[in-house]
Amino acid sequence: MINMSDQHYSDSTQVIKTTTKPDPTTGAINPPIQLSSTFAQPGLDDFGPYDYSRSGNPTRDVVEESIAALEHGDRGFAFATGMAAISAAFLTLHQGDHVVVTNDVYGGTFRLVTELLPNYGIDYTFADCSDPVALEAAIQENTKVVYIETPSNPTLAVTDIAQAVKIAHAHDALVFADNTFMTPIFQKPLDLGVDLVLHSGTKFLAGHSDILAGLIVTKTPELGEAVYFVQNAMGATLGVSDCWLLLRGIKTLSVRVKAEARNAQAIAEWFQTQPLVKAVHYPGLATDPGHAIQAKQATSGGAVLSFDVGSEANVAELVNHLKIPVFSVSLGAVETILSYPPKMSHAELSAAERHARGISDGLLRLSVGVEDVADLKADFAQAFAQISHQQTVK
Ligand SMILES: *Cc1c(COP(=O)(O)O)cnc(C)c1O
């Protein structure tokens, strides 16, 4: 549970206060990596706060309290991966329940919802949750959860969180929100009425492309009890060494994401002036269709954007000539990561399905890191120039 006296701190202070807990016996300012699976009990009728690390561990407690405080929630939970957290959230449902899932959901969530949950009698409907009419139409008598992700991946489409909550709650359905792209520094879904927040801690929260982690934060004690039951029963908890690394990451979360988002905003604006770039998707741009809603519910456009260079051939040239970005899957790290959704995150979709979702053959996703923005722009400028030069030579 959160120490209520910490709640008035701003996020930049909160990330430090919640992760720095002086040890009462040694004074060590960082929580120890408590590598103990079992805990000695004082006596037959006198059990201590911990018994077995799957059920609870002091290092994991600090991570769980930290994320709960940052998301303004009641209780936090740490899992081995983002997908373990998302699976645990869905496992609070029962046979016969139905979920409405936003169209542009993360690929792993799509696979879980379409190929695993139906085996347990949990049915689904996909809908454009940013469209109130489409969302309302997708809700059924047995709909228990509306699952949203905003901005979406990789087209950065924005869903009005408060509006989705209003519609879902009118039908007695809960709202689960994947807040991985925004982090609690930029967006706090629970404050907008959401019931449960999810994170791939692998991304911005850990922030260094090193560990895998997943997190859940619940708003009410009842939902917290349900998630705790699943966490302990299914057992995909985050190992204590990774808990410690995640705490290390969270300490710098606020400064990292703000620097990364500043760079992303500058690059998105500069891309708009580049002839080779056909389109830029970034909710921080005043011209972006999601900008007004983003400005209402979040304090930044974030550190991820996508852009279209017109063709797969241009994508290949760009990847070939760029020197700074790492060409790989994933996002949310100190290094700039460039990915090609058609052959990476969205490779399982057919070309027609990709195009229907706005994932064109020239679309690249950029997760901007903390490098010097002038160096990043210069690197893209030289790569764009080589492509333009080849096109005039041809
Ligand atoms: C990466 C990601 C996940 C899955 O997290 P893992 O840690 O890879 O299991 C879920 N949602 C979003 C938005 C992601 O980017």
Short mmCIF file of C-alpha atoms and ligand atoms in Angstrom, two decimals:
data_model
loop_
_atom_site.label_atom_id
_atom_site.label_comp_id
_atom_site.label_asym_id
_atom_site.label_seq_id
_atom_site.Cartn_x
_atom_site.Cartn_y
_atom_site.Cartn_z
CA MET A 1 0.00 0.00 0.00
CA ILE A 2 1.14 3.54 -0.68
CA ASN A 3 2.33 5.74 2.11
CA MET A 4 -0.28 8.48 1.74
CA SER A 5 2.09 11.16 2.98
CA ASP A 6 4.16 10.68 -0.22
CA GLN A 7 1.24 11.48 -2.50
CA HIS A 8 1.64 15.26 -2.65
CA TYR A 9 5.08 15.01 -4.25
CA SER A 10 5.50 15.78 -7.92
CA ASP A 11 6.65 12.90 -10.13
CA SER A 12 10.29 14.04 -10.30
CA THR A 13 10.47 13.80 -6.51
CA GLN A 14 8.23 10.74 -6.26
CA VAL A 15 10.49 8.59 -8.48
CA ILE A 16 13.34 9.19 -6.02
CA LYS A 17 11.36 9.04 -2.77
CA THR A 18 9.59 5.76 -3.58
CA THR A 19 12.73 3.95 -4.77
CA THR A 20 15.05 5.17 -1.99
CA LYS A 21 14.17 3.57 1.33
CA PRO A 22 16.90 3.74 3.99
CA ASP A 23 17.27 0.34 5.64
CA PRO A 24 16.35 0.65 9.35
CA THR A 25 19.14 -1.69 10.46
CA THR A 26 22.09 -0.65 8.22
CA GLY A 27 21.08 2.77 6.88
CA ALA A 28 21.76 1.57 3.30
CA ILE A 29 19.75 3.94 1.14
CA ASN A 30 18.88 1.42 -1.57
CA PRO A 31 16.65 -1.58 -0.87
CA PRO A 32 18.67 -4.80 -0.71
CA ILE A 33 18.31 -7.43 -3.45
CA GLN A 34 16.52 -9.82 -1.12
CA LEU A 35 17.56 -13.15 -2.67
CA SER A 36 15.64 -15.44 -0.38
CA SER A 37 12.89 -17.76 -1.57
CA THR A 38 11.73 -18.51 1.96
CA PHE A 39 11.54 -16.54 5.20
CA ALA A 40 12.00 -17.88 8.75
CA GLN A 41 8.90 -17.55 10.91
CA PRO A 42 9.11 -16.47 14.55
CA GLY A 43 6.76 -19.19 15.80
CA LEU A 44 3.80 -21.45 15.20
CA ASP A 45 1.28 -18.70 15.91
CA ASP A 46 3.49 -15.77 14.95
CA PHE A 47 4.10 -15.51 11.19
CA GLY A 48 6.09 -12.59 9.77
CA PRO A 49 5.09 -10.37 6.82
CA TYR A 50 6.84 -12.66 4.29
CA ASP A 51 6.74 -16.43 3.91
CA TYR A 52 7.64 -17.38 0.31
CA SER A 53 8.90 -15.02 -2.41
CA ARG A 54 6.23 -15.87 -4.99
CA SER A 55 3.66 -14.53 -2.53
CA GLY A 56 5.72 -11.51 -1.50
CA ASN A 57 9.31 -10.26 -1.45
CA PRO A 58 10.70 -7.07 0.14
CA THR A 59 12.58 -5.93 -3.02
CA ARG A 60 9.51 -6.57 -5.19
CA ASP A 61 7.38 -4.67 -2.65
CA VAL A 62 9.41 -1.50 -3.26
CA VAL A 63 8.87 -1.77 -7.05
CA GLU A 64 5.16 -2.43 -6.57
CA GLU A 65 4.74 0.50 -4.15
CA SER A 66 6.69 2.80 -6.49
CA ILE A 67 4.60 2.12 -9.58
CA ALA A 68 1.37 2.35 -7.56
CA ALA A 69 2.41 5.77 -6.21
CA LEU A 70 3.44 7.05 -9.67
CA GLU A 71 0.17 5.92 -11.29
CA HIS A 72 -1.93 7.25 -8.36
CA GLY A 73 -3.25 3.73 -7.77
CA ASP A 74 -4.06 1.64 -4.75
CA ARG A 75 -1.77 -1.31 -5.38
CA GLY A 76 1.02 -2.33 -7.78
CA PHE A 77 2.18 -5.74 -9.05
CA ALA A 78 5.43 -6.73 -10.77
CA PHE A 79 5.60 -9.54 -13.33
CA ALA A 80 8.32 -11.29 -15.33
CA THR A 81 7.29 -9.56 -18.61
CA GLY A 82 4.70 -7.14 -19.92
CA MET A 83 2.84 -10.08 -21.45
CA ALA A 84 2.76 -11.86 -18.06
CA ALA A 85 1.16 -8.74 -16.56
CA ILE A 86 -1.37 -8.48 -19.41
CA SER A 87 -2.16 -12.21 -19.11
CA ALA A 88 -2.70 -11.84 -15.36
CA ALA A 89 -5.07 -8.90 -15.89
CA PHE A 90 -7.18 -10.96 -18.32
CA LEU A 91 -7.11 -13.98 -15.99
CA THR A 92 -9.22 -12.01 -13.49
CA LEU A 93 -12.06 -12.74 -15.97
CA HIS A 94 -14.17 -15.91 -16.15
CA GLN A 95 -15.59 -18.30 -18.69
CA GLY A 96 -18.49 -16.62 -20.51
CA ASP A 97 -17.06 -13.10 -20.19
CA HIS A 98 -16.46 -10.84 -23.19
CA VAL A 99 -13.84 -8.13 -23.77
CA VAL A 100 -13.73 -5.24 -26.20
CA VAL A 101 -10.18 -4.61 -27.39
CA THR A 102 -8.92 -1.59 -29.28
CA ASN A 103 -8.01 -2.27 -32.92
CA ASP A 104 -4.39 -1.14 -32.79
CA VAL A 105 -3.45 -3.27 -29.81
CA TYR A 106 0.13 -4.51 -29.18
CA GLY A 107 0.82 -7.68 -31.24
CA GLY A 108 1.42 -9.90 -28.20
CA THR A 109 -1.88 -8.80 -26.68
CA PHE A 110 -3.62 -9.51 -30.01
CA ARG A 111 -2.20 -13.06 -29.96
CA LEU A 112 -3.26 -13.62 -26.33
CA VAL A 113 -6.80 -12.34 -26.89
CA THR A 114 -7.41 -14.14 -30.20
CA GLU A 115 -5.56 -17.43 -29.71
CA LEU A 116 -5.41 -18.16 -25.98
CA LEU A 117 -8.38 -16.57 -24.16
CA PRO A 118 -11.00 -18.27 -26.39
CA ASN A 119 -9.69 -21.64 -25.11
CA TYR A 120 -10.94 -20.57 -21.68
CA GLY A 121 -14.31 -19.30 -22.87
CA ILE A 122 -13.40 -15.60 -22.91
CA ASP A 123 -14.74 -13.98 -26.07
CA TYR A 124 -13.61 -10.77 -27.74
CA THR A 125 -14.59 -8.04 -30.19
CA PHE A 126 -12.12 -5.60 -31.73
CA ALA A 127 -13.28 -2.01 -32.15
CA ASP A 128 -11.89 1.43 -32.83
CA CYS A 129 -12.15 2.56 -29.21
CA SER A 130 -11.36 6.15 -30.22
CA ASP A 131 -14.76 6.20 -31.97
CA PRO A 132 -17.55 6.37 -29.33
CA VAL A 133 -20.15 4.94 -31.71
CA ALA A 134 -17.95 1.96 -32.63
CA LEU A 135 -17.05 1.33 -28.99
CA GLU A 136 -20.66 1.47 -27.83
CA ALA A 137 -21.71 -0.89 -30.65
CA ALA A 138 -19.04 -3.46 -29.67
CA ILE A 139 -20.20 -3.74 -26.05
CA GLN A 140 -22.35 -6.77 -25.24
CA GLU A 141 -24.41 -7.89 -22.24
CA ASN A 142 -21.44 -9.94 -20.97
CA THR A 143 -18.70 -7.36 -21.68
CA LYS A 144 -16.57 -7.09 -18.54
CA VAL A 145 -13.55 -5.16 -19.83
CA VAL A 146 -12.76 -2.51 -22.43
CA TYR A 147 -9.04 -2.69 -23.20
CA ILE A 148 -7.35 0.42 -24.59
CA GLU A 149 -3.85 1.53 -25.57
CA THR A 150 -3.15 5.20 -26.32
CA PRO A 151 -1.33 6.43 -28.32
CA SER A 152 -1.49 3.28 -30.42
CA ASN A 153 1.32 1.36 -32.04
CA PRO A 154 2.68 2.13 -34.64
CA THR A 155 0.34 4.83 -36.02
CA LEU A 156 0.16 6.81 -32.74
CA ALA A 157 -3.64 7.19 -32.92
CA VAL A 158 -5.08 8.75 -29.77
CA THR A 159 -8.08 7.46 -27.80
CA ASP A 160 -10.00 9.83 -25.53
CA ILE A 161 -9.54 7.96 -22.25
CA ALA A 162 -12.27 9.76 -20.25
CA GLN A 163 -14.79 9.20 -23.05
CA ALA A 164 -13.98 5.46 -23.31
CA VAL A 165 -14.32 5.20 -19.52
CA LYS A 166 -17.72 6.92 -19.58
CA ILE A 167 -19.06 4.50 -22.20
CA ALA A 168 -17.60 1.38 -20.56
CA HIS A 169 -18.76 2.30 -17.05
CA ALA A 170 -22.29 3.04 -18.31
CA HIS A 171 -22.35 -0.68 -19.28
CA ASP A 172 -20.72 -1.85 -16.01
CA ALA A 173 -17.52 -2.81 -17.83
CA LEU A 174 -14.09 -2.00 -16.39
CA VAL A 175 -11.41 -0.20 -18.41
CA PHE A 176 -7.88 -1.60 -18.63
CA ALA A 177 -5.27 0.71 -20.21
CA ASP A 178 -1.80 -0.18 -21.48
CA ASN A 179 0.20 2.95 -20.55
CA THR A 180 3.58 1.72 -21.83
CA PHE A 181 4.02 4.44 -24.48
CA MET A 182 3.24 7.38 -22.16
CA THR A 183 4.52 6.26 -18.73
CA PRO A 184 2.94 7.79 -15.61
CA ILE A 185 5.17 10.84 -16.11
CA PHE A 186 3.08 11.95 -19.11
CA GLN A 187 -0.29 10.28 -18.58
CA LYS A 188 -2.13 8.93 -15.53
CA PRO A 189 -5.06 6.83 -16.77
CA LEU A 190 -6.38 6.06 -13.26
CA ASP A 191 -6.94 9.80 -12.70
CA LEU A 192 -9.10 9.76 -15.87
CA GLY A 193 -11.32 6.96 -14.55
CA VAL A 194 -9.47 3.84 -15.77
CA ASP A 195 -9.65 0.84 -13.40
CA LEU A 196 -6.39 -0.97 -14.15
CA VAL A 197 -3.14 0.21 -15.77
CA LEU A 198 -0.60 -2.04 -17.47
CA HIS A 199 3.02 -1.56 -18.44
CA SER A 200 5.69 -3.35 -20.28
CA GLY A 201 8.38 -2.32 -17.78
CA THR A 202 10.83 -3.56 -20.40
CA LYS A 203 10.42 -0.24 -22.21
CA PHE A 204 10.59 3.24 -20.59
CA LEU A 205 10.38 2.17 -16.94
CA ALA A 206 13.53 0.02 -17.07
CA GLY A 207 14.68 2.26 -19.90
CA HIS A 208 17.99 0.69 -20.98
CA SER A 209 17.05 -2.27 -23.21
CA ASP A 210 18.30 -4.67 -20.57
CA ILE A 211 15.61 -6.47 -18.52
CA LEU A 212 12.10 -7.69 -19.29
CA ALA A 213 9.39 -6.69 -16.81
CA GLY A 214 5.66 -6.11 -16.55
CA LEU A 215 3.54 -4.09 -14.14
CA ILE A 216 -0.09 -3.69 -13.12
CA VAL A 217 -1.61 -0.93 -11.01
CA THR A 218 -5.18 -1.25 -9.71
CA LYS A 219 -7.52 1.48 -8.56
CA THR A 220 -9.71 -0.35 -6.05
CA PRO A 221 -8.80 -2.79 -3.26
CA GLU A 222 -11.25 -5.35 -4.76
CA LEU A 223 -9.49 -5.37 -8.13
CA GLY A 224 -6.15 -5.42 -6.31
CA GLU A 225 -7.19 -8.58 -4.43
CA ALA A 226 -8.24 -10.23 -7.71
CA VAL A 227 -4.91 -9.41 -9.39
CA TYR A 228 -2.94 -10.51 -6.33
CA PHE A 229 -4.72 -13.85 -6.38
CA VAL A 230 -3.77 -14.38 -10.04
CA GLN A 231 -0.19 -13.19 -9.51
CA ASN A 232 0.35 -15.67 -6.68
CA ALA A 233 -1.57 -18.50 -8.38
CA MET A 234 0.01 -18.18 -11.83
CA GLY A 235 3.42 -17.25 -10.42
CA ALA A 236 5.00 -15.16 -13.20
CA THR A 237 6.53 -12.71 -10.69
CA LEU A 238 9.50 -10.47 -11.43
CA GLY A 239 12.79 -11.89 -10.10
CA VAL A 240 14.42 -9.83 -7.37
CA SER A 241 17.59 -8.87 -9.29
CA ASP A 242 15.40 -7.53 -12.09
CA CYS A 243 13.23 -5.74 -9.51
CA TRP A 244 16.35 -3.93 -8.37
CA LEU A 245 17.34 -2.98 -11.93
CA LEU A 246 13.80 -1.77 -12.56
CA LEU A 247 14.05 0.43 -9.44
CA ARG A 248 17.34 1.80 -10.77
CA GLY A 249 15.55 2.62 -14.03
CA ILE A 250 12.58 4.29 -12.33
CA LYS A 251 14.88 6.67 -10.43
CA THR A 252 15.76 8.42 -13.73
CA LEU A 253 12.38 7.87 -15.46
CA SER A 254 11.30 11.49 -15.23
CA VAL A 255 14.52 13.03 -16.61
CA ARG A 256 14.89 10.37 -19.29
CA VAL A 257 11.39 10.51 -20.77
CA LYS A 258 11.32 14.30 -20.73
CA ALA A 259 14.65 14.47 -22.61
CA GLU A 260 13.55 11.75 -25.05
CA ALA A 261 10.20 13.45 -25.70
CA ARG A 262 11.89 16.83 -26.27
CA ASN A 263 14.09 15.18 -28.89
CA ALA A 264 11.10 13.38 -30.44
CA GLN A 265 9.13 16.63 -30.73
CA ALA A 266 12.08 18.36 -32.46
CA ILE A 267 12.62 15.45 -34.85
CA ALA A 268 8.90 15.15 -35.68
CA GLU A 269 8.76 18.87 -36.52
CA TRP A 270 11.93 18.64 -38.62
CA PHE A 271 10.66 15.51 -40.46
CA GLN A 272 7.65 17.58 -41.58
CA THR A 273 10.04 19.81 -43.56
CA GLN A 274 11.78 16.88 -45.29
CA PRO A 275 10.64 16.10 -48.87
CA LEU A 276 11.44 12.40 -48.48
CA VAL A 277 9.08 12.08 -45.51
CA LYS A 278 5.52 11.63 -46.82
CA ALA A 279 3.80 11.63 -43.41
CA VAL A 280 4.68 11.98 -39.72
CA HIS A 281 2.51 10.49 -36.98
CA TYR A 282 3.16 12.14 -33.61
CA PRO A 283 0.46 13.45 -31.26
CA GLY A 284 2.80 16.22 -30.08
CA LEU A 285 2.48 17.90 -33.50
CA ALA A 286 -0.16 20.66 -33.59
CA THR A 287 -1.30 19.31 -37.00
CA ASP A 288 -1.76 15.72 -35.76
CA PRO A 289 -5.41 14.51 -35.70
CA GLY A 290 -4.96 13.28 -32.10
CA HIS A 291 -3.28 16.45 -30.83
CA ALA A 292 -6.23 18.10 -29.07
CA ILE A 293 -7.17 14.96 -27.13
CA GLN A 294 -3.53 14.21 -26.35
CA ALA A 295 -3.09 17.75 -24.97
CA LYS A 296 -6.18 17.25 -22.78
CA GLN A 297 -5.14 13.93 -21.22
CA ALA A 298 -1.32 13.85 -21.38
CA THR A 299 1.47 16.36 -20.83
CA SER A 300 3.57 15.37 -23.87
CA GLY A 301 3.42 13.59 -27.22
CA GLY A 302 5.94 11.09 -25.82
CA ALA A 303 9.17 9.74 -27.25
CA VAL A 304 7.78 7.50 -30.02
CA LEU A 305 6.77 8.62 -33.49
CA SER A 306 6.29 6.99 -36.86
CA PHE A 307 6.96 8.33 -40.34
CA ASP A 308 6.51 7.24 -43.93
CA VAL A 309 9.36 7.39 -46.44
CA GLY A 310 7.20 6.24 -49.35
CA SER A 311 8.47 2.75 -50.15
CA GLU A 312 10.17 -0.36 -48.81
CA ALA A 313 13.16 0.45 -51.09
CA ASN A 314 13.59 3.82 -49.34
CA VAL A 315 13.28 2.11 -45.95
CA ALA A 316 16.10 -0.27 -46.93
CA GLU A 317 18.33 2.62 -48.04
CA LEU A 318 17.63 4.63 -44.91
CA VAL A 319 18.42 1.70 -42.61
CA ASN A 320 21.60 1.14 -44.60
CA HIS A 321 22.85 4.72 -44.30
CA LEU A 322 21.86 5.67 -40.74
CA LYS A 323 24.70 5.49 -38.21
CA ILE A 324 23.15 6.43 -34.85
CA PRO A 325 19.80 4.61 -34.40
CA VAL A 326 19.84 0.93 -33.55
CA PHE A 327 17.71 -0.96 -36.08
CA SER A 328 15.70 -3.37 -33.94
CA VAL A 329 12.39 -4.14 -32.28
CA SER A 330 11.40 -2.57 -28.93
CA LEU A 331 11.32 1.02 -27.73
CA GLY A 332 11.61 3.23 -24.69
CA ALA A 333 15.37 3.11 -24.16
CA VAL A 334 18.19 5.63 -23.82
CA GLU A 335 19.39 4.74 -27.33
CA THR A 336 17.33 5.70 -30.35
CA ILE A 337 15.64 2.61 -31.84
CA LEU A 338 14.36 2.46 -35.40
CA SER A 339 11.94 -0.34 -36.27
CA TYR A 340 10.14 -1.41 -39.42
CA PRO A 341 6.65 -2.55 -38.30
CA PRO A 342 5.71 -4.39 -41.56
CA LYS A 343 8.60 -6.85 -41.02
CA MET A 344 8.88 -6.66 -37.23
CA SER A 345 5.98 -6.00 -34.81
CA HIS A 346 3.25 -6.39 -37.45
CA ALA A 347 4.81 -9.11 -39.65
CA GLU A 348 2.01 -11.55 -38.80
CA LEU A 349 -0.61 -9.35 -40.49
CA SER A 350 -1.28 -9.71 -44.22
CA ALA A 351 -0.39 -6.74 -46.44
CA ALA A 352 -4.12 -5.94 -46.76
CA GLU A 353 -4.61 -6.00 -42.95
CA ARG A 354 -1.55 -3.79 -42.48
CA HIS A 355 -2.72 -1.26 -45.04
CA ALA A 356 -6.21 -1.18 -43.47
CA ARG A 357 -4.54 -0.18 -40.19
CA GLY A 358 -2.49 2.56 -41.82
CA ILE A 359 0.74 0.56 -41.69
CA SER A 360 2.09 1.41 -45.14
CA ASP A 361 5.14 -0.23 -46.75
CA GLY A 362 7.22 2.91 -46.13
CA LEU A 363 6.34 3.24 -42.43
CA LEU A 364 9.10 3.30 -39.82
CA ARG A 365 8.75 3.69 -36.05
CA LEU A 366 11.28 5.75 -34.15
CA SER A 367 11.74 5.57 -30.38
CA VAL A 368 13.92 8.59 -29.72
CA GLY A 369 16.70 8.29 -27.16
CA VAL A 370 18.76 10.77 -25.16
CA GLU A 371 21.44 11.40 -27.80
CA ASP A 372 22.11 14.99 -28.90
CA VAL A 373 19.23 15.97 -31.16
CA ALA A 374 21.53 17.87 -33.56
CA ASP A 375 23.53 14.68 -34.11
CA LEU A 376 20.34 12.69 -34.74
CA LYS A 377 19.04 15.23 -37.26
CA ALA A 378 22.43 15.37 -39.03
CA ASP A 379 22.44 11.58 -39.28
CA PHE A 380 18.96 11.50 -40.85
CA ALA A 381 19.90 14.44 -43.10
CA GLN A 382 22.92 12.59 -44.54
CA ALA A 383 20.87 9.40 -45.05
CA PHE A 384 18.00 11.32 -46.74
CA ALA A 385 20.56 13.09 -48.98
CA GLN A 386 22.04 9.77 -50.14
CA ILE A 387 18.58 8.46 -51.08
CA SER A 388 17.70 11.68 -52.96
CA HIS A 389 21.04 11.59 -54.73
CA GLN A 390 20.53 8.00 -55.89
CA GLN A 391 17.03 8.86 -57.08
CA THR A 392 18.33 11.74 -59.26
CA VAL A 393 21.17 9.56 -60.61
CA LYS A 394 18.70 6.80 -61.62
C1 LIG B 1 6.47 -4.42 -25.45
C2 LIG B 1 5.03 -4.13 -25.17
C3 LIG B 1 4.23 -5.07 -24.49
C4 LIG B 1 4.74 -6.44 -24.07
O1 LIG B 1 5.72 -6.36 -23.09
P1 LIG B 1 6.90 -7.45 -22.88
O2 LIG B 1 7.68 -6.89 -21.76
O3 LIG B 1 7.65 -7.50 -24.18
O4 LIG B 1 6.25 -8.74 -22.59
C5 LIG B 1 2.92 -4.72 -24.24
N1 LIG B 1 2.41 -3.54 -24.62
C6 LIG B 1 3.15 -2.62 -25.28
C7 LIG B 1 2.52 -1.33 -25.70
C8 LIG B 1 4.48 -2.88 -25.59
O5 LIG B 1 5.21 -1.98 -26.25
#
